[in-house]
Amino acid sequence: QSVLTQPPSVSGAPGQRVTISCTGSSSNIGAGYDVHWYQHLPGTAPKLLIYGNNIRPSGVPDRFSGSKSGTSASLAITGLQAEDEADYYCQSYDSSLSGSGVFGGGTKLTVL
Amino acid sequence: QLQLQESGSGLVKPLETLSLTCAVSGGSISSGAYSWSWIRQPPGEGLEWIGYIYHSGTTYYNPSLKSRVTISVDRSKNQFSLKLSSVTAADTAVYYCARRYSAYGAPFDIWGQGTMVTVSS
């Protein structure tokens, strides 16, 4: 049972927009900790996609954006491409767990 | 460009100690700007943070694993290590090492490819 809750799967057609939610609580996202997002293709190293709630590292297309409000966060992907098919994880920290890093359970994005 | 590479035993017997090493190349593990982490992913499950170590040697562990985990740094070899004792089948997972900025709430910005560890007799 992950501390942060994500939908197990989302899907969209090429060119469409999809969003992935990440729901936490008052001890993690709601406590003011930043939310970070990772893209993971099986067998490869996870890649930092968004950090500090809405900042893209160099090289990440602006099709990817993040937001945070209250105890939740979201990742939006616009102009969906076949190469976006991957697992996406949100991550934050939790004060009730002594500041431990916590992850969402992951969301499998399927490009139809 | 900094790179991380995990290595270690891929098969560990129940109740024994899992030992993994993460070699850091393209940068120094002694930089005070970063901490060094271990994260794992059991088959079919999500990511689980194990812990991290600062350049000072200070460590932070997941409370659920704290009694069994030790993370250490070998500056002479530019690498850091994970030891997990008394393993069970539940510890079977892909283990990743990762770099994290030494800042409040920082992300894990660089990851290794991961190494699969199976706990089985």
mmCIF file of C-alpha atoms in Angstrom:
data_model
loop_
_atom_site.group_PDB
_atom_site.id
_atom_site.type_symbol
_atom_site.label_atom_id
_atom_site.label_comp_id
_atom_site.label_asym_id
_atom_site.label_seq_id
_atom_site.Cartn_x
_atom_site.Cartn_y
_atom_site.Cartn_z
ATOM 1 C CA GLN A 1 0.000 0.000 0.000
ATOM 2 C CA SER A 2 1.720 3.168 -1.206
ATOM 3 C CA VAL A 3 1.587 6.348 0.856
ATOM 4 C CA LEU A 4 0.757 8.371 -2.261
ATOM 5 C CA THR A 5 -2.174 7.199 -4.389
ATOM 6 C CA GLN A 6 -2.070 7.115 -8.172
ATOM 7 C CA PRO A 7 -4.467 5.550 -10.676
ATOM 8 C CA PRO A 8 -3.069 2.195 -11.864
ATOM 9 C CA SER A 9 -3.492 3.103 -15.496
ATOM 10 C CA VAL A 10 -4.446 5.875 -17.913
ATOM 11 C CA SER A 11 -4.594 5.889 -21.678
ATOM 12 C CA GLY A 12 -4.927 8.286 -24.558
ATOM 13 C CA ALA A 13 -4.610 8.525 -28.311
ATOM 14 C CA PRO A 14 -1.651 10.204 -29.985
ATOM 15 C CA GLY A 15 -1.980 13.974 -29.800
ATOM 16 C CA GLN A 16 -4.359 13.908 -26.856
ATOM 17 C CA ARG A 17 -3.859 15.226 -23.331
ATOM 18 C CA VAL A 18 -3.780 12.995 -20.284
ATOM 19 C CA THR A 19 -3.392 13.721 -16.601
ATOM 20 C CA ILE A 20 -2.125 11.533 -13.785
ATOM 21 C CA SER A 21 -3.175 12.338 -10.251
ATOM 22 C CA CYS A 22 -1.200 11.823 -7.058
ATOM 23 C CA THR A 23 -3.135 12.031 -3.819
ATOM 24 C CA GLY A 24 -1.450 12.353 -0.470
ATOM 25 C CA SER A 25 -2.289 13.691 2.964
ATOM 26 C CA SER A 26 -1.528 16.414 5.472
ATOM 27 C CA SER A 27 1.709 14.704 6.486
ATOM 28 C CA ASN A 28 3.258 14.663 3.021
ATOM 29 C CA ILE A 29 2.023 16.756 0.097
ATOM 30 C CA GLY A 30 -0.245 18.785 2.372
ATOM 31 C CA ALA A 31 2.640 19.452 4.756
ATOM 32 C CA GLY A 32 4.368 21.479 2.064
ATOM 33 C CA TYR A 33 6.798 18.917 0.702
ATOM 34 C CA ASP A 34 7.455 19.270 -2.999
ATOM 35 C CA VAL A 35 6.210 16.611 -5.413
ATOM 36 C CA HIS A 36 8.485 15.090 -8.022
ATOM 37 C CA TRP A 37 7.602 12.923 -11.002
ATOM 38 C CA TYR A 38 9.563 10.139 -12.669
ATOM 39 C CA GLN A 39 9.155 8.344 -15.983
ATOM 40 C CA HIS A 40 10.157 4.686 -15.975
ATOM 41 C CA LEU A 41 10.536 2.317 -18.876
ATOM 42 C CA PRO A 42 10.980 -1.273 -17.632
ATOM 43 C CA GLY A 43 14.598 -2.354 -17.649
ATOM 44 C CA THR A 44 15.908 1.183 -17.655
ATOM 45 C CA ALA A 45 16.832 3.787 -15.049
ATOM 46 C CA PRO A 46 13.906 5.915 -13.884
ATOM 47 C CA LYS A 47 14.148 9.452 -15.231
ATOM 48 C CA LEU A 48 13.358 12.627 -13.296
ATOM 49 C CA LEU A 49 10.581 14.280 -15.271
ATOM 50 C CA ILE A 50 9.318 17.086 -13.010
ATOM 51 C CA TYR A 51 10.765 18.368 -9.750
ATOM 52 C CA GLY A 52 9.678 20.983 -7.265
ATOM 53 C CA ASN A 53 6.021 20.416 -8.284
ATOM 54 C CA ASN A 54 6.295 22.048 -11.708
ATOM 55 C CA ILE A 55 9.908 22.403 -12.864
ATOM 56 C CA ARG A 56 11.201 20.509 -15.875
ATOM 57 C CA PRO A 57 14.839 19.414 -15.882
ATOM 58 C CA SER A 58 16.831 20.379 -18.920
ATOM 59 C CA GLY A 59 15.891 18.227 -21.902
ATOM 60 C CA VAL A 60 12.352 17.343 -20.791
ATOM 61 C CA PRO A 61 9.837 18.521 -23.417
ATOM 62 C CA ASP A 62 7.371 21.211 -22.399
ATOM 63 C CA ARG A 63 4.587 18.751 -23.215
ATOM 64 C CA PHE A 64 5.093 17.584 -19.629
ATOM 65 C CA SER A 65 3.862 19.803 -16.795
ATOM 66 C CA GLY A 66 3.164 19.417 -13.100
ATOM 67 C CA SER A 67 0.955 21.099 -10.562
ATOM 68 C CA LYS A 68 0.192 20.835 -6.872
ATOM 69 C CA SER A 69 -2.767 21.910 -4.783
ATOM 70 C CA GLY A 70 -3.515 21.048 -1.193
ATOM 71 C CA THR A 71 -2.830 17.372 -0.604
ATOM 72 C CA SER A 72 -2.696 16.415 -4.294
ATOM 73 C CA ALA A 73 -0.567 16.856 -7.357
ATOM 74 C CA SER A 74 -0.980 16.169 -11.051
ATOM 75 C CA LEU A 75 1.164 15.413 -14.053
ATOM 76 C CA ALA A 76 -0.183 16.505 -17.422
ATOM 77 C CA ILE A 77 1.090 15.299 -20.766
ATOM 78 C CA THR A 78 -0.100 17.081 -23.887
ATOM 79 C CA GLY A 79 0.408 16.092 -27.513
ATOM 80 C CA LEU A 80 0.707 12.448 -26.492
ATOM 81 C CA GLN A 81 3.345 10.464 -28.396
ATOM 82 C CA ALA A 82 3.979 6.729 -28.655
ATOM 83 C CA GLU A 83 7.298 7.194 -26.861
ATOM 84 C CA ASP A 84 5.449 8.495 -23.783
ATOM 85 C CA GLU A 85 4.159 5.000 -23.048
ATOM 86 C CA ALA A 86 5.778 4.200 -19.700
ATOM 87 C CA ASP A 87 5.177 3.992 -15.967
ATOM 88 C CA TYR A 88 4.960 7.286 -14.086
ATOM 89 C CA TYR A 89 5.618 7.722 -10.380
ATOM 90 C CA CYS A 90 5.061 10.658 -8.056
ATOM 91 C CA GLN A 91 7.337 11.122 -5.042
ATOM 92 C CA SER A 92 7.415 13.302 -1.968
ATOM 93 C CA TYR A 93 8.370 13.062 1.709
ATOM 94 C CA ASP A 94 6.337 12.288 4.807
ATOM 95 C CA SER A 95 6.721 13.897 8.221
ATOM 96 C CA SER A 96 4.857 11.079 9.965
ATOM 97 C CA LEU A 97 7.522 8.680 8.695
ATOM 98 C CA SER A 98 10.452 10.709 10.020
ATOM 99 C CA GLY A 99 10.844 12.541 6.739
ATOM 100 C CA SER A 100 11.078 9.354 4.685
ATOM 101 C CA GLY A 101 10.865 9.510 0.939
ATOM 102 C CA VAL A 102 7.531 8.163 -0.281
ATOM 103 C CA PHE A 103 6.348 7.137 -3.730
ATOM 104 C CA GLY A 104 3.048 6.627 -5.437
ATOM 105 C CA GLY A 105 2.174 3.159 -6.653
ATOM 106 C CA GLY A 106 2.824 4.132 -10.235
ATOM 107 C CA THR A 107 0.588 4.723 -13.255
ATOM 108 C CA LYS A 108 0.932 2.826 -16.507
ATOM 109 C CA LEU A 109 0.346 5.164 -19.461
ATOM 110 C CA THR A 110 -0.817 3.434 -22.625
ATOM 111 C CA VAL A 111 -0.789 5.306 -25.904
ATOM 112 C CA LEU A 112 -3.597 3.830 -27.967
ATOM 113 C CA GLN B 1 27.794 13.291 -16.915
ATOM 114 C CA LEU B 2 27.564 11.427 -13.622
ATOM 115 C CA GLN B 3 26.623 7.770 -13.872
ATOM 116 C CA LEU B 4 25.680 5.164 -11.282
ATOM 117 C CA GLN B 5 26.115 1.401 -11.621
ATOM 118 C CA GLU B 6 24.819 -1.177 -9.185
ATOM 119 C CA SER B 7 26.549 -4.495 -8.618
ATOM 120 C CA GLY B 8 26.294 -7.387 -6.215
ATOM 121 C CA SER B 9 24.853 -10.805 -5.675
ATOM 122 C CA GLY B 10 21.714 -11.517 -7.670
ATOM 123 C CA LEU B 11 20.698 -14.465 -5.513
ATOM 124 C CA VAL B 12 20.596 -14.431 -1.718
ATOM 125 C CA LYS B 13 19.422 -17.178 0.609
ATOM 126 C CA PRO B 14 16.684 -16.464 3.165
ATOM 127 C CA LEU B 15 17.942 -15.021 6.455
ATOM 128 C CA GLU B 16 21.288 -14.083 4.904
ATOM 129 C CA THR B 17 22.534 -10.558 4.185
ATOM 130 C CA LEU B 18 21.990 -8.825 0.851
ATOM 131 C CA SER B 19 24.993 -6.736 -0.211
ATOM 132 C CA LEU B 20 25.046 -4.287 -3.107
ATOM 133 C CA THR B 21 27.457 -1.614 -4.269
ATOM 134 C CA CYS B 22 26.852 1.473 -6.375
ATOM 135 C CA ALA B 23 29.856 2.764 -8.312
ATOM 136 C CA VAL B 24 29.842 6.477 -9.043
ATOM 137 C CA SER B 25 31.582 7.673 -12.209
ATOM 138 C CA GLY B 26 31.872 11.122 -13.754
ATOM 139 C CA GLY B 27 31.732 12.862 -10.386
ATOM 140 C CA SER B 28 32.850 12.662 -6.770
ATOM 141 C CA ILE B 29 30.845 10.964 -4.067
ATOM 142 C CA SER B 30 32.472 13.345 -1.577
ATOM 143 C CA SER B 31 30.542 16.371 -2.854
ATOM 144 C CA GLY B 32 28.599 17.933 -0.027
ATOM 145 C CA ALA B 33 25.900 18.950 -2.464
ATOM 146 C CA TYR B 34 24.469 15.454 -2.715
ATOM 147 C CA SER B 35 23.297 12.446 -0.754
ATOM 148 C CA TRP B 36 23.320 8.882 -2.018
ATOM 149 C CA SER B 37 20.265 6.673 -1.959
ATOM 150 C CA TRP B 38 18.905 3.190 -2.386
ATOM 151 C CA ILE B 39 15.414 2.507 -3.726
ATOM 152 C CA ARG B 40 13.821 -0.818 -4.642
ATOM 153 C CA GLN B 41 10.923 -2.151 -6.703
ATOM 154 C CA PRO B 42 9.460 -5.590 -5.935
ATOM 155 C CA PRO B 43 8.091 -7.452 -8.961
ATOM 156 C CA GLY B 44 4.775 -5.985 -10.051
ATOM 157 C CA GLU B 45 4.867 -3.316 -7.353
ATOM 158 C CA GLY B 46 5.811 0.311 -6.999
ATOM 159 C CA LEU B 47 8.991 2.006 -5.830
ATOM 160 C CA GLU B 48 10.053 1.905 -2.175
ATOM 161 C CA TRP B 49 12.642 4.245 -0.657
ATOM 162 C CA ILE B 50 15.211 2.364 1.447
ATOM 163 C CA GLY B 51 17.438 5.159 2.710
ATOM 164 C CA TYR B 52 20.247 7.575 1.948
ATOM 165 C CA ILE B 53 23.590 8.738 3.266
ATOM 166 C CA TYR B 54 25.065 12.230 3.283
ATOM 167 C CA HIS B 55 28.721 12.960 2.550
ATOM 168 C CA SER B 56 29.144 13.433 6.299
ATOM 169 C CA GLY B 57 28.146 9.831 6.885
ATOM 170 C CA THR B 58 24.765 10.713 8.390
ATOM 171 C CA THR B 59 22.150 8.192 7.326
ATOM 172 C CA TYR B 60 18.375 8.188 7.052
ATOM 173 C CA TYR B 61 16.458 4.928 6.677
ATOM 174 C CA ASN B 62 12.900 3.891 5.910
ATOM 175 C CA PRO B 63 11.417 3.138 9.352
ATOM 176 C CA SER B 64 9.999 -0.142 8.073
ATOM 177 C CA LEU B 65 13.496 -1.361 7.149
ATOM 178 C CA LYS B 66 15.638 0.532 9.648
ATOM 179 C CA SER B 67 16.470 -2.428 11.882
ATOM 180 C CA ARG B 68 17.936 -4.367 8.951
ATOM 181 C CA VAL B 69 19.561 -1.707 6.753
ATOM 182 C CA THR B 70 23.043 -0.252 6.642
ATOM 183 C CA ILE B 71 24.192 2.232 3.997
ATOM 184 C CA SER B 72 27.851 3.210 3.905
ATOM 185 C CA VAL B 73 30.250 5.184 1.714
ATOM 186 C CA ASP B 74 33.736 4.246 0.514
ATOM 187 C CA ARG B 75 35.281 7.513 -0.648
ATOM 188 C CA SER B 76 38.519 5.847 -1.731
ATOM 189 C CA LYS B 77 36.581 3.794 -4.284
ATOM 190 C CA ASN B 78 33.988 6.489 -5.049
ATOM 191 C CA GLN B 79 31.152 4.118 -4.237
ATOM 192 C CA PHE B 80 28.457 3.480 -1.685
ATOM 193 C CA SER B 81 26.910 0.275 -0.438
ATOM 194 C CA LEU B 82 23.738 -1.288 0.880
ATOM 195 C CA LYS B 83 23.486 -4.150 3.330
ATOM 196 C CA LEU B 84 20.103 -5.639 4.193
ATOM 197 C CA SER B 85 20.147 -8.381 6.801
ATOM 198 C CA SER B 86 17.828 -11.306 7.521
ATOM 199 C CA VAL B 87 16.261 -11.180 4.071
ATOM 200 C CA THR B 88 13.045 -12.941 3.110
ATOM 201 C CA ALA B 89 11.208 -13.472 -0.170
ATOM 202 C CA ALA B 90 9.593 -10.068 0.393
ATOM 203 C CA ASP B 91 12.989 -8.473 -0.219
ATOM 204 C CA THR B 92 13.096 -9.809 -3.774
ATOM 205 C CA ALA B 93 13.206 -6.713 -5.943
ATOM 206 C CA VAL B 94 15.089 -4.599 -8.446
ATOM 207 C CA TYR B 95 17.392 -2.416 -6.382
ATOM 208 C CA TYR B 96 18.330 1.047 -7.666
ATOM 209 C CA CYS B 97 20.924 3.467 -6.428
ATOM 210 C CA ALA B 98 20.260 7.142 -6.956
ATOM 211 C CA ARG B 99 21.687 10.590 -6.310
ATOM 212 C CA ARG B 100 19.733 13.171 -4.378
ATOM 213 C CA TYR B 101 20.483 16.821 -3.706
ATOM 214 C CA SER B 102 21.287 17.461 -0.054
ATOM 215 C CA ALA B 103 18.302 19.727 0.356
ATOM 216 C CA TYR B 104 14.937 19.603 2.072
ATOM 217 C CA GLY B 105 12.476 17.636 -0.010
ATOM 218 C CA ALA B 106 14.877 17.151 -2.916
ATOM 219 C CA PRO B 107 14.270 14.758 -5.825
ATOM 220 C CA PHE B 108 16.379 11.804 -6.933
ATOM 221 C CA ASP B 109 17.905 13.262 -10.067
ATOM 222 C CA ILE B 110 20.168 10.495 -11.345
ATOM 223 C CA TRP B 111 19.493 6.765 -11.089
ATOM 224 C CA GLY B 112 21.361 3.576 -11.870
ATOM 225 C CA GLN B 113 19.938 0.955 -14.218
ATOM 226 C CA GLY B 114 19.003 -1.267 -11.293
ATOM 227 C CA THR B 115 19.985 -4.791 -10.341
ATOM 228 C CA MET B 116 17.632 -7.685 -9.676
ATOM 229 C CA VAL B 117 18.028 -9.497 -6.374
ATOM 230 C CA THR B 118 16.154 -12.711 -5.733
ATOM 231 C CA VAL B 119 15.821 -14.192 -2.266
ATOM 232 C CA SER B 120 15.538 -17.948 -2.553
ATOM 233 C CA SER B 121 17.081 -21.088 -1.129
#
